[in-house]
Short mmCIF file of C-alpha atoms in Angstrom, two decimals:
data_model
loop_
_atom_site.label_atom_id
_atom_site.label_comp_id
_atom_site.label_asym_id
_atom_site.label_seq_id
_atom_site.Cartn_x
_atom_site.Cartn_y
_atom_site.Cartn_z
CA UNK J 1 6.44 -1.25 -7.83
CA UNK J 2 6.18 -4.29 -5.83
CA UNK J 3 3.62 -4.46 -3.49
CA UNK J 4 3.88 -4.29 0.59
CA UNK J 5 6.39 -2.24 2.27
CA UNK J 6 8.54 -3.07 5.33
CA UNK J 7 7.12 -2.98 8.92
CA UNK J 8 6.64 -4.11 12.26
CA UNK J 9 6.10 -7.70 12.70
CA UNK J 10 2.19 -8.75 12.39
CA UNK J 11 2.09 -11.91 13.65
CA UNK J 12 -0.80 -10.50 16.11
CA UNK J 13 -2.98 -9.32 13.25
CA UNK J 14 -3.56 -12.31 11.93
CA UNK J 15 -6.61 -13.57 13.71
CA UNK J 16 -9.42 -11.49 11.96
CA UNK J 17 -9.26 -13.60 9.02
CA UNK J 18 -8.21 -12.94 5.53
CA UNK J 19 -8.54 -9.18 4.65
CA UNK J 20 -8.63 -7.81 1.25
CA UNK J 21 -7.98 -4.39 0.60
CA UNK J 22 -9.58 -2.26 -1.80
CA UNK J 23 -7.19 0.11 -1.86
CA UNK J 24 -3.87 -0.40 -3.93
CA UNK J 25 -0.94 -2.95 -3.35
CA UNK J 26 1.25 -1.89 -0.78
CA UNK J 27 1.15 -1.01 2.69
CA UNK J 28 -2.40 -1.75 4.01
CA UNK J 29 -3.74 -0.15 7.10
CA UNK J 30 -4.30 -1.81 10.56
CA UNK J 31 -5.93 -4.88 11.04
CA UNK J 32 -9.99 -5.11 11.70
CA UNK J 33 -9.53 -5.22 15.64
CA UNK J 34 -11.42 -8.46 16.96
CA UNK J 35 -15.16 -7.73 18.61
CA UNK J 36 -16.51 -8.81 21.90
CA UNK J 37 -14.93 -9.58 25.11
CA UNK J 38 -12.31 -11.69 26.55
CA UNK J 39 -13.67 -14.65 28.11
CA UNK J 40 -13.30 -14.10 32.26
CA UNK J 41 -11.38 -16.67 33.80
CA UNK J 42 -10.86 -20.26 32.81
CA UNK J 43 -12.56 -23.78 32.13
CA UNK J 44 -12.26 -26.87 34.21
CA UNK J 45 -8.20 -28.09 33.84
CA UNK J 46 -7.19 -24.59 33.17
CA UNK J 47 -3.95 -23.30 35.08
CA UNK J 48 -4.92 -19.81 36.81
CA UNK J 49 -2.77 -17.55 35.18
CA UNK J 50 -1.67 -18.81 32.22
CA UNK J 51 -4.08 -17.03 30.04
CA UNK J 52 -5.86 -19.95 28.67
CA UNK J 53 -8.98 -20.78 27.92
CA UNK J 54 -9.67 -24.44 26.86
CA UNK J 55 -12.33 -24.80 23.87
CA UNK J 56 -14.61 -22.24 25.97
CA UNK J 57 -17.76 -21.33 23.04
CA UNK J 58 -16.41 -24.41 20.80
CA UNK J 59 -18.11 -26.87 23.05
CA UNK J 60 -15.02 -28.24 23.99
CA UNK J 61 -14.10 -29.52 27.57
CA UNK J 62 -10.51 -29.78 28.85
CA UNK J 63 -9.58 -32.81 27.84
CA UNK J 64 -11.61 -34.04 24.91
CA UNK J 65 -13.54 -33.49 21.18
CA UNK J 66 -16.49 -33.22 20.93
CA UNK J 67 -18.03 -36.78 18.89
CA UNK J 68 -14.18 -37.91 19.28
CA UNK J 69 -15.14 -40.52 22.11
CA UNK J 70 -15.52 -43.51 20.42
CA UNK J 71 -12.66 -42.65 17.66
CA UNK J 72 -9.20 -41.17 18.94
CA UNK J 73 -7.58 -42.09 21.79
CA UNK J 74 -7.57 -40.19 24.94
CA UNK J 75 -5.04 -37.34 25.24
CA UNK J 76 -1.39 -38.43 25.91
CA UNK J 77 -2.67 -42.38 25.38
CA UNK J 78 -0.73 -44.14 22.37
CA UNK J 79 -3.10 -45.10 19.04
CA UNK J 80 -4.58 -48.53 18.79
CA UNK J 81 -2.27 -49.95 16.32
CA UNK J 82 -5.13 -52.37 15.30
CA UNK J 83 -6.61 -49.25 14.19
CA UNK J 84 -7.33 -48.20 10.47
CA UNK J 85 -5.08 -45.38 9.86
CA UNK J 86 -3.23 -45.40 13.09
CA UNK J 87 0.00 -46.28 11.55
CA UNK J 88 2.70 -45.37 13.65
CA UNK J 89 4.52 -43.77 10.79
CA UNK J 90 3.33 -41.28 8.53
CA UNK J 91 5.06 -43.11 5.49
CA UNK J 92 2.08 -45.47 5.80
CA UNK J 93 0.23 -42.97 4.45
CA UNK J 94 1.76 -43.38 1.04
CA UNK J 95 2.84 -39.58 0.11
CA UNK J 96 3.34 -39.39 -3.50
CA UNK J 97 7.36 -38.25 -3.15
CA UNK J 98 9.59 -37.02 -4.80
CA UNK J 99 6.52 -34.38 -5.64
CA UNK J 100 6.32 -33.68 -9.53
CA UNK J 101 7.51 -30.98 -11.95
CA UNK J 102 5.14 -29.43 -14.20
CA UNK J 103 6.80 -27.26 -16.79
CA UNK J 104 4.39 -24.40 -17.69
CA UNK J 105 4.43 -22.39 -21.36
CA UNK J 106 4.03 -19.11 -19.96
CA UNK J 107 4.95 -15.87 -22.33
CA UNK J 108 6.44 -13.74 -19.06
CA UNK J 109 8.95 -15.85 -18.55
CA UNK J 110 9.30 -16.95 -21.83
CA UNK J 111 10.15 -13.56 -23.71
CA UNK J 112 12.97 -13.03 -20.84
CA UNK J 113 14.71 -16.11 -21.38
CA UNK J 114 13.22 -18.06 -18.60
CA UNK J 115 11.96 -21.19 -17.85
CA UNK J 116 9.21 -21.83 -15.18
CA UNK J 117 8.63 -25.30 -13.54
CA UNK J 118 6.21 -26.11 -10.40
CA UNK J 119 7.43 -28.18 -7.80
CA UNK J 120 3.80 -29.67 -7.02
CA UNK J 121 4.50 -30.07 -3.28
CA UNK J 122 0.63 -29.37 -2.86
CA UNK J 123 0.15 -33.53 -4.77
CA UNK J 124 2.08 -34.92 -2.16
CA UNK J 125 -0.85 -36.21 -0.26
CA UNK J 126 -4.65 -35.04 -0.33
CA UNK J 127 -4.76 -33.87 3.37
CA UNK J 128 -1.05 -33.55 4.42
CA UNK J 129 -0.17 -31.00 1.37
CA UNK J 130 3.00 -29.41 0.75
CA UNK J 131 6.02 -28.13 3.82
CA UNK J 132 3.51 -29.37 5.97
CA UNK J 133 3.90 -32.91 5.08
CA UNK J 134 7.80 -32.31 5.17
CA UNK J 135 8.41 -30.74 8.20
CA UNK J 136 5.05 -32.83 9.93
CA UNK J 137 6.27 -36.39 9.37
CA UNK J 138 9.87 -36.53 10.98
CA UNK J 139 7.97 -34.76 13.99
CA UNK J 140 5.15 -37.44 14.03
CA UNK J 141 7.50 -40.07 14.19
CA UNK J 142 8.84 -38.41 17.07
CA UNK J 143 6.06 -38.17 18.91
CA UNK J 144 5.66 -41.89 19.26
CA UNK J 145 1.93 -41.81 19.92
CA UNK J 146 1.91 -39.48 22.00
CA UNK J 147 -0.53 -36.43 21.77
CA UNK J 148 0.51 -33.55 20.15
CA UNK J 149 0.21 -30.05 21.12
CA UNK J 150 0.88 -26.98 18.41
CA UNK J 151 0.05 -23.44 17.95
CA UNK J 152 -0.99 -21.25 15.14
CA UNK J 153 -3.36 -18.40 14.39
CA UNK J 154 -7.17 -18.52 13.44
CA UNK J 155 -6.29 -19.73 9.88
CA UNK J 156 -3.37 -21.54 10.65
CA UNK J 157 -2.30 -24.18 7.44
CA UNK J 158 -0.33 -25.76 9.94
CA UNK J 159 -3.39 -26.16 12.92
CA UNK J 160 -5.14 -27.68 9.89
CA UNK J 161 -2.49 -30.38 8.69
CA UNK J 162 -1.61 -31.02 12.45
CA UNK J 163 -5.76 -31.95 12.72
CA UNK J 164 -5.99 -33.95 10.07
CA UNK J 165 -2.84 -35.80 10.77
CA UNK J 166 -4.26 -36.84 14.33
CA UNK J 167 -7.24 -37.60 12.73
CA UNK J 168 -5.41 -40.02 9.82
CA UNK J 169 -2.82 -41.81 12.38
CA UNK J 170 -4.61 -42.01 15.78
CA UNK J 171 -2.86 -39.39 17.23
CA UNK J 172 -4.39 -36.63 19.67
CA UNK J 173 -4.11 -33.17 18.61
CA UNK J 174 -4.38 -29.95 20.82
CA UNK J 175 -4.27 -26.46 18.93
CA UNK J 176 -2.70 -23.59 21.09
CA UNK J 177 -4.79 -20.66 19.10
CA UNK J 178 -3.96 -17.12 19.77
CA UNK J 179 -6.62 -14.96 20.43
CA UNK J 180 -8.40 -15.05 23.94
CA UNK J 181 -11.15 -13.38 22.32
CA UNK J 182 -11.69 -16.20 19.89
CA UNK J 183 -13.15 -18.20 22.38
CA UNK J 184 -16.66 -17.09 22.56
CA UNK J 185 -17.18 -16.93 18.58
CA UNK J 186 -18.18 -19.33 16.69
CA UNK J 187 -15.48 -21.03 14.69
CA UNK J 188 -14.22 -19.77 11.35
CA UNK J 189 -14.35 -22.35 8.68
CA UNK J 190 -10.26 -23.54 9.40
CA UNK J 191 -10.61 -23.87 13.45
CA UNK J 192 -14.19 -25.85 12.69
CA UNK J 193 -12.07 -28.00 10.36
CA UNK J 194 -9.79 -28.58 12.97
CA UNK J 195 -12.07 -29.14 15.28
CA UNK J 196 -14.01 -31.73 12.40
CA UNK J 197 -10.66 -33.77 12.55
CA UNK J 198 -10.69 -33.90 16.74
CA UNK J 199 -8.66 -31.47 17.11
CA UNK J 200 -9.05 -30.21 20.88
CA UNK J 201 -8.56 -26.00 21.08
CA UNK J 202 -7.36 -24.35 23.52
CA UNK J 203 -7.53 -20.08 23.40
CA UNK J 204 -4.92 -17.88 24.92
CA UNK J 205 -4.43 -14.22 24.93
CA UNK J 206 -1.89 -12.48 22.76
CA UNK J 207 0.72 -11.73 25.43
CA UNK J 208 0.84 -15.41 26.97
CA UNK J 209 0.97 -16.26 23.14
CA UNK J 210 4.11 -14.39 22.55
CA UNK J 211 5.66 -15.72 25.40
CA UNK J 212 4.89 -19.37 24.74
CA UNK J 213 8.60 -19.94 23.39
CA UNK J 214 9.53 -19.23 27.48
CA UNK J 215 10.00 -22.41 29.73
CA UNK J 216 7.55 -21.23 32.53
CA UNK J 217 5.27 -20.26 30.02
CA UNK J 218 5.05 -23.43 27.69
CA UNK J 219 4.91 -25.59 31.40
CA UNK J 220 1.62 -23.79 32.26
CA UNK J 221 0.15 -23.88 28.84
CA UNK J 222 0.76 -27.75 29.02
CA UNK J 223 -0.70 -27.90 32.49
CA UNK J 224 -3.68 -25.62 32.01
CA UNK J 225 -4.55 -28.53 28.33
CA UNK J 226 -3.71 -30.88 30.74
CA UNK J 227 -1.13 -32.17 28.64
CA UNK J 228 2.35 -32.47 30.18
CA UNK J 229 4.05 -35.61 28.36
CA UNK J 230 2.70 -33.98 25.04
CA UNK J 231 4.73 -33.66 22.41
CA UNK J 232 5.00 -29.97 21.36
CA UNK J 233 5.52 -29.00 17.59
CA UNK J 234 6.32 -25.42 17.58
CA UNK J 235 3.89 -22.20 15.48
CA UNK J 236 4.77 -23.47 11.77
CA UNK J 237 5.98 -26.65 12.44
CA UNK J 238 9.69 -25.34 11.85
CA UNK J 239 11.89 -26.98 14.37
CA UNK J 240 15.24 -28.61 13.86
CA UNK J 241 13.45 -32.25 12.57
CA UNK J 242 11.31 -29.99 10.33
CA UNK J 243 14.09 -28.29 8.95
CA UNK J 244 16.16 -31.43 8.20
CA UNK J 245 12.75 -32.81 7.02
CA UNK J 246 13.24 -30.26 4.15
CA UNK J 247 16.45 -30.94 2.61
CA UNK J 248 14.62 -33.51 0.89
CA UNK J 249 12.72 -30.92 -1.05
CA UNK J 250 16.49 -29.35 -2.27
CA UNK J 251 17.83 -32.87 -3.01
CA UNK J 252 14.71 -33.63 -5.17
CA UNK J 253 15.11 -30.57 -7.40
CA UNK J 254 18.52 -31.68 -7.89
CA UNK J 255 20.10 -29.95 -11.39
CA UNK J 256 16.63 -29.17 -12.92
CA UNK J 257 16.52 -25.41 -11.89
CA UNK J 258 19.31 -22.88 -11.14
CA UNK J 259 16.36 -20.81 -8.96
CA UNK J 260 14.06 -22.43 -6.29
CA UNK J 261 11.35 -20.05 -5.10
CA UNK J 262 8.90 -20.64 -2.36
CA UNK J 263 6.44 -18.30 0.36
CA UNK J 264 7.98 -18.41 3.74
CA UNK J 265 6.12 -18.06 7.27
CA UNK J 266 8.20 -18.98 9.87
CA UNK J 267 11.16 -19.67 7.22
CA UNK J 268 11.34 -23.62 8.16
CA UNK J 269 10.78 -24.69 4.53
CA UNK J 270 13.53 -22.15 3.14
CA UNK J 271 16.04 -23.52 5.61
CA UNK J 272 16.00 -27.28 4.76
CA UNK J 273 15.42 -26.33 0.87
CA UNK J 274 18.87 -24.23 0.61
CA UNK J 275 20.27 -27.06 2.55
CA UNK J 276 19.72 -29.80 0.38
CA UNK J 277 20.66 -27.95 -3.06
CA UNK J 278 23.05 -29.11 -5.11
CA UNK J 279 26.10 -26.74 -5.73
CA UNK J 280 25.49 -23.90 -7.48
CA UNK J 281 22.13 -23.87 -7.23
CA UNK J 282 20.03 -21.13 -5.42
CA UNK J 283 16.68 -20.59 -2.89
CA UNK J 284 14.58 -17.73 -3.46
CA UNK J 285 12.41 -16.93 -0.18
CA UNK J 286 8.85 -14.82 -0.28
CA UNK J 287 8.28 -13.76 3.12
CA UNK J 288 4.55 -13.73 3.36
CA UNK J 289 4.56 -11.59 6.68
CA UNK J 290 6.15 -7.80 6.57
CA UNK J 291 8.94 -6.77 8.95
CA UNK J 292 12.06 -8.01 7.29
CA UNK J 293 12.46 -10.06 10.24
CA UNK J 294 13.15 -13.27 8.45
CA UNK J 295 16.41 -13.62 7.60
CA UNK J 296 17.67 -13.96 11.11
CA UNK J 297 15.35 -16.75 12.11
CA UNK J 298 16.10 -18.91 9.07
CA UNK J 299 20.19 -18.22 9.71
CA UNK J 300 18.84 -20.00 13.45
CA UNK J 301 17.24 -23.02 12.11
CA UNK J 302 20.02 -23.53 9.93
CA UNK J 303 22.43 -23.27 12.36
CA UNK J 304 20.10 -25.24 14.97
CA UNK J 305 19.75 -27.71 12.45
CA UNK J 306 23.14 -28.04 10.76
CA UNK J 307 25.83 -25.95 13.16
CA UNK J 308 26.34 -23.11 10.37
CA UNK J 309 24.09 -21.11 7.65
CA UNK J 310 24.16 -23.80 4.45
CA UNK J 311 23.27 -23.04 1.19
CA UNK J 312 22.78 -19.88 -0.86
CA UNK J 313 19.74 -18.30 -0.37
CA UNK J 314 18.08 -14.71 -0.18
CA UNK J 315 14.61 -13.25 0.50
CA UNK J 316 12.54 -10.90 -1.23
CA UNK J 317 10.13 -8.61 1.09
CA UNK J 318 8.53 -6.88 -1.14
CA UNK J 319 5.45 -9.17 -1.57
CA UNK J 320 3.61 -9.72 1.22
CA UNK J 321 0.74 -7.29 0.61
CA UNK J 322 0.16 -6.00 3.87
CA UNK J 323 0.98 -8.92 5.95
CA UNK J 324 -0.04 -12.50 6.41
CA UNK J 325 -3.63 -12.96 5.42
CA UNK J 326 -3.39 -9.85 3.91
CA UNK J 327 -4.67 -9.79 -0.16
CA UNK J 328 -5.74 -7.40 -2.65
CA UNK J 329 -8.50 -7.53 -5.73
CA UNK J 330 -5.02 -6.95 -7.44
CA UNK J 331 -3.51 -10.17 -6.17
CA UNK J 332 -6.77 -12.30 -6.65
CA UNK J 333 -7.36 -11.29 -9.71
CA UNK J 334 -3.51 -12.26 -10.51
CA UNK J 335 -4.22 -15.58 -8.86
CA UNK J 336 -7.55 -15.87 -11.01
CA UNK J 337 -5.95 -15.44 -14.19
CA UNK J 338 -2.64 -17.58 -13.67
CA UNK J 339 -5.43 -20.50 -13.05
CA UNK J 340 -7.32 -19.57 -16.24
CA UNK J 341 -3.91 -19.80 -17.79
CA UNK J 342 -2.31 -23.06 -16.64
CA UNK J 343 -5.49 -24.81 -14.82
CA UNK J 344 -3.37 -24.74 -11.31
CA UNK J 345 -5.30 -24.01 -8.44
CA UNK J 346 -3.79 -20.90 -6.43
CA UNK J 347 -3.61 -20.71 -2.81
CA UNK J 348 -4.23 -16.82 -1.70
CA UNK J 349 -2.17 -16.65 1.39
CA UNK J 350 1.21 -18.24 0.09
CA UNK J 351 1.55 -19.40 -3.39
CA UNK J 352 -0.05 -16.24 -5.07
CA UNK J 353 2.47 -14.20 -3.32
CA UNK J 354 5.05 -16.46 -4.77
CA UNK J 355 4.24 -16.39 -8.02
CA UNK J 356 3.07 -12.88 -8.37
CA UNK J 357 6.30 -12.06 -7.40
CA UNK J 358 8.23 -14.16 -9.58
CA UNK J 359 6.20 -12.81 -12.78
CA UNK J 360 7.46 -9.17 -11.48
CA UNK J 361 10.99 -10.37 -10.96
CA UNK J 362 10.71 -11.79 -14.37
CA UNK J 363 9.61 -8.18 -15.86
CA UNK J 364 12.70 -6.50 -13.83
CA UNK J 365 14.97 -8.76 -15.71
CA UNK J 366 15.96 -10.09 -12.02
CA UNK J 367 17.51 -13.19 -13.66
CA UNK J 368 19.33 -13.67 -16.17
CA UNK J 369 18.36 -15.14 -19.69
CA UNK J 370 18.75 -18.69 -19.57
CA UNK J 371 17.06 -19.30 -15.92
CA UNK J 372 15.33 -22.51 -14.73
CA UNK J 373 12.89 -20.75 -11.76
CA UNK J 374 10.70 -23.83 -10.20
CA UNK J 375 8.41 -22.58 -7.63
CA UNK J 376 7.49 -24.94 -4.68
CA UNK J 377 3.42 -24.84 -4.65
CA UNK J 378 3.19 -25.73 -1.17
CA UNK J 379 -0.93 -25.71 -0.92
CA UNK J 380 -4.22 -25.24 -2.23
CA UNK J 381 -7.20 -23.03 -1.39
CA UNK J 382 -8.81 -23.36 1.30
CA UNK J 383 -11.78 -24.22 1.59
CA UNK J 384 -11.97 -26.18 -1.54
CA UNK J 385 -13.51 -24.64 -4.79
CA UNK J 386 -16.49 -26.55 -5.87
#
């Protein structure tokens, strides 16, 4: 039995960090419910109303980092292009693309007739890892210097790559964080890393949060970060560039698998991927969050992106365990043992969902002998081992 079971969407437990469960896969109970109080009212620059607090208990003031002075440019102001690092394109960077294939020896696949390769998305560049690169850069370019305003959770992959993006081309960053009540804790190890990279947060409750998708709503999140030319990127980085972004990742697995798998958030990735496969081929999608909600936002990118659904491509939502953020000793210890196996590093949130669930699609004979599976590795753990 796979684990997780279908449910209501959980974007809006996501904010109490990663939760393992003692109990067995499947359906794990509510969310730890955040401590404390909301902060009252809002910080200098705010915009009454809007439900925003900016950097309030991160020592944040509207309007700037904290040590970033002297080293990024003031919001909405283009990079120095005399700058180290402030290349106005991230292919100055020098991401190591097309991403290699590792083929692993692996006796799961192996006794069913099936090949497994990694698509080592997570080597494409040492900060800028994985879909976040692809679906990050055509929107950088985009932005043209100007600051860039995104939103994600309290251990958002995308906040972080967003950060350290500012931080590598001279671009200003502002993270739209959900959680109001975030704002008088101290910061969990992803929004200080954020923060490290000059990153300026900004906290707003859950309801402006789910509205922030609505004109009036985005306009007075702008004003209240004092950011109204910014360039907004949306929760996950999928947008229409972002999706295109991805085909690349299809093109580049051209004829060597019949099967590409990958973990899916927001279902960007999985759009441009099916996209950009050759004929014939297929994309296998892992919807990390539970609610079965998927499918119709990745048939809206597609058709955002390319006027119609392209590709062949189905989901799998069994595996989410719980939710995003959501793990199990069952699922760690998986992820422990596939890196004792085949010296990959495995990423808790995405990619040992992903493979977990291809080793149990393997043992229900879910493809048939003679299968090429490569499964995108689209990051690493966070925070590093050492």
């Amino acid at each position: 039995m796979a684990p997780g079971t279908h449910g209501d969407h959980d974007r809006d437990r996501r904010d109490n960090g990663p939760v393992t469960s003692s109990a067995a896969p499947g359906p794990a109970g509510s969310a730890p419910t955040a401590t404390g109080h909301p902060v009252p009212g809002l910080t200098s620059g705010s915009d009454p109303g809007s439900g925003i607090t900016s950097g309030a208990g991160s020592g944040i003031t509207s309007g700037s980092s904290p040590g970033s002075a002297d080293h990024f440019p003031a919001p909405g102001s283009a990079p120095d292009p005399s700058t180290p690092g402030s290349a106005s394109a991230p292919a100055a960077l020098s991401p190591l693309l097309p991403s290699p294939v590792q083929e692993l020896d692996d006796e799961r696949f192996a006794r069913r007739g099936l090949r497994l390769l990694l698509k080592r998305d997570d080597l494409i560049h040492p900060e800028l890892i994985g879909n976040k690169w692809r679906k990050l850069a055509p929107n950088l370019e985009a932005a043209a210097g100007r600051t860039v305003l995104t939103f994600g959770g309290a251990y958002s992959n995308h906040l972080r790559a967003t950060a350290a993006a500012g931080r590598l081309l001279g671009l200003p960053t502002i993270g739209v964080v959900r959680g109001h009540e975030l704002a008088g804790r101290p910061l969990n190890p992803s929004l200080a890393r954020c923060e490290a990279d000059g990153m300026r947060l900004c906290f707003v409750d859950r309801a402006t949060y789910r509205r922030k998708g609505e004109p009036e709503t985005l306009a007075a999140l702008l004003r209240a970060a004092g950011a109204e030319d910014a360039y907004v990127v949306p929760e996950g980085g999928s947008n229409t560039l972002a999706v295109r972004g991805c085909t690349a990742l299809g093109e580049e697995t051209g004829e060597q698998a019949d099967v590409v798998a990958l973990a899916c958030g927001t279902g960007g990735t999985l759009a441009g991927l099916a996209a950009g496969l050759a004929p014939g081929r297929r994309a296998l999608g892992i919807p990390v969050l539970k609610g079965g909600f998927l499918t119709a936002g990745i048939e809206r990118l597609q058709e955002e992106a390319f006027g119609a659904r392209r590709g062949t491509w189905w989901l799998d939502d069994r595996f989410h365990f719980g939710g995003y953020a959501r793990t199990s000793p069952e699922l760690h210890a998986f992820a422990e043992d596939f890196t004792d196996r085949h010296g990959v590093p495995v990423e808790r949130l995405y990619v040992a969902k992903l493979l977990y669930a291809l080793v149990a699609l393997a043992g229900e004979r879910a493809f048939p002998r003679g299968t090429t599976i490569a499964a995108v590795i689209t990051g690493r753990p966070f925070p590093e081992p050492v």
